[in-house]
mmCIF file of C-alpha atoms in Angstrom:
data_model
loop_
_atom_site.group_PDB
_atom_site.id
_atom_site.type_symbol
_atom_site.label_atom_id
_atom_site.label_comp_id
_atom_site.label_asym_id
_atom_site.label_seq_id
_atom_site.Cartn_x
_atom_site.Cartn_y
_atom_site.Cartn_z
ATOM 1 C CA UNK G 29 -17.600 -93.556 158.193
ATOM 2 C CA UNK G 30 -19.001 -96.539 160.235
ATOM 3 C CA UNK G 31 -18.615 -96.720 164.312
ATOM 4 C CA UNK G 32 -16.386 -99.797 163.643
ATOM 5 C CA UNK G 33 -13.652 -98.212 160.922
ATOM 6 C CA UNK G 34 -13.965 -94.989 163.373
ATOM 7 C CA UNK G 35 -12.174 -97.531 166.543
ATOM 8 C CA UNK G 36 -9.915 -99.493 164.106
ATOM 9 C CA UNK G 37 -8.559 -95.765 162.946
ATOM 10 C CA UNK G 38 -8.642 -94.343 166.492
ATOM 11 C CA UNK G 39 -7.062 -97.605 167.841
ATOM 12 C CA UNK G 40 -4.436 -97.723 164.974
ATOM 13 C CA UNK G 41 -3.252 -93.790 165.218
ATOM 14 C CA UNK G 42 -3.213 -94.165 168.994
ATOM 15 C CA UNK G 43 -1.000 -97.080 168.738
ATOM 16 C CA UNK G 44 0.805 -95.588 165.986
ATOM 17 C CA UNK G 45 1.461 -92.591 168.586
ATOM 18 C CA UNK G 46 2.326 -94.805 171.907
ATOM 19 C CA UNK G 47 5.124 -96.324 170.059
ATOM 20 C CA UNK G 48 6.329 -93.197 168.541
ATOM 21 C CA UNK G 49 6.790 -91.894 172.379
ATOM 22 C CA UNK G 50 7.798 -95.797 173.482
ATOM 23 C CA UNK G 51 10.912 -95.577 170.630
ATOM 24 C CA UNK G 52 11.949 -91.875 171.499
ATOM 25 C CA UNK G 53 10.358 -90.509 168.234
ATOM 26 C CA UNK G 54 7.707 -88.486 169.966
ATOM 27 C CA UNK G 55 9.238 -86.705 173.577
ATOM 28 C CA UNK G 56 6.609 -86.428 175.841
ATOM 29 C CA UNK G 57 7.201 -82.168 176.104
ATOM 30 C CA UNK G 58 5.938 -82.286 172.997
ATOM 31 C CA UNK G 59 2.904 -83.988 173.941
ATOM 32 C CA UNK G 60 1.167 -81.005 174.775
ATOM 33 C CA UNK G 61 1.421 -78.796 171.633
ATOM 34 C CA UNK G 62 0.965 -81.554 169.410
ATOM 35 C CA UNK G 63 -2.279 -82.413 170.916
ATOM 36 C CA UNK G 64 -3.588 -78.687 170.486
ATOM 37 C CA UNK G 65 -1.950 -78.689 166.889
ATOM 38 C CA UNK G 66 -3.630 -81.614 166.047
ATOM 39 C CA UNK G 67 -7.276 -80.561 167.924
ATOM 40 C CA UNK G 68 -7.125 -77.628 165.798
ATOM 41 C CA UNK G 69 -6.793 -79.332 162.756
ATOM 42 C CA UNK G 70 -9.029 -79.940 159.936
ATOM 43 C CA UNK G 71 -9.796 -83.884 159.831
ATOM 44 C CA UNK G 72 -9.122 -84.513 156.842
ATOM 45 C CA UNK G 73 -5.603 -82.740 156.965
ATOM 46 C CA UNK G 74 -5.072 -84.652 160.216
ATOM 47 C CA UNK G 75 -5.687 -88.168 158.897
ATOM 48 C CA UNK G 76 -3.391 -86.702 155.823
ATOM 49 C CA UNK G 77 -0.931 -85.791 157.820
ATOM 50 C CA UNK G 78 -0.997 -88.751 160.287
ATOM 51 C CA UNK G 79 -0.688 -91.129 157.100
ATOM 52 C CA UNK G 80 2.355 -89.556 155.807
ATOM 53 C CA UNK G 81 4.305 -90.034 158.989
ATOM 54 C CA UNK G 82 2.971 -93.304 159.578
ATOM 55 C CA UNK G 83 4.599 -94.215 155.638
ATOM 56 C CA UNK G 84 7.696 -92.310 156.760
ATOM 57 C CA UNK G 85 8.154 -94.586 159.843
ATOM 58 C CA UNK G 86 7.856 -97.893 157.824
ATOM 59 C CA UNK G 87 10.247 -97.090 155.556
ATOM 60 C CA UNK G 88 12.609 -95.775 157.926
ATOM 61 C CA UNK G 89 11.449 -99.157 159.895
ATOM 62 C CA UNK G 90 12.122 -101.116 157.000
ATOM 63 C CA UNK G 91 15.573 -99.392 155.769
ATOM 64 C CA UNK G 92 16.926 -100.222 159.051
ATOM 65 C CA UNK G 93 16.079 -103.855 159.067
ATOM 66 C CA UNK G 94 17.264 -103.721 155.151
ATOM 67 C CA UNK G 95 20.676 -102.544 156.874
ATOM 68 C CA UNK G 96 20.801 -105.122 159.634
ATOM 69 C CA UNK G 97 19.819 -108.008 157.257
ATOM 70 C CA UNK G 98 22.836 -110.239 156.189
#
């Protein structure tokens, strides 16, 4: 992968992760295990994993504003 996809997908999943702990999704005591779960982690299974539960947050994101919408 080049240097520049590597800091759009390192930006992205560490925005992705400040507003899961910014919303209440992510509680910072789990902060710690999360990070050695993750460390420990193959990287493909990581990016995997971090894709499915950014998907699950936008549609949870967007069944909520499908509930608040007139």
């Amino acid at each position: 992968m080049r240097q520049l996809d590597e800091d759009v997908l390192e930006e992205t999943l560490a925005q992705f992760m400040q507003d899961r702990i910014e919303n209440g999704a992510l509680a910072l005591e789990d902060l710690p295990v999360r990070l050695v779960r993750y460390g420990l982690m193959r990287r493909d299974d990581f990016l995997a994993e971090m894709q499915e539960r950014m998907n699950h947050a936008r549609e949870a994101d967007e069944s909520l504003a499908a509930q608040r919408a007139p």
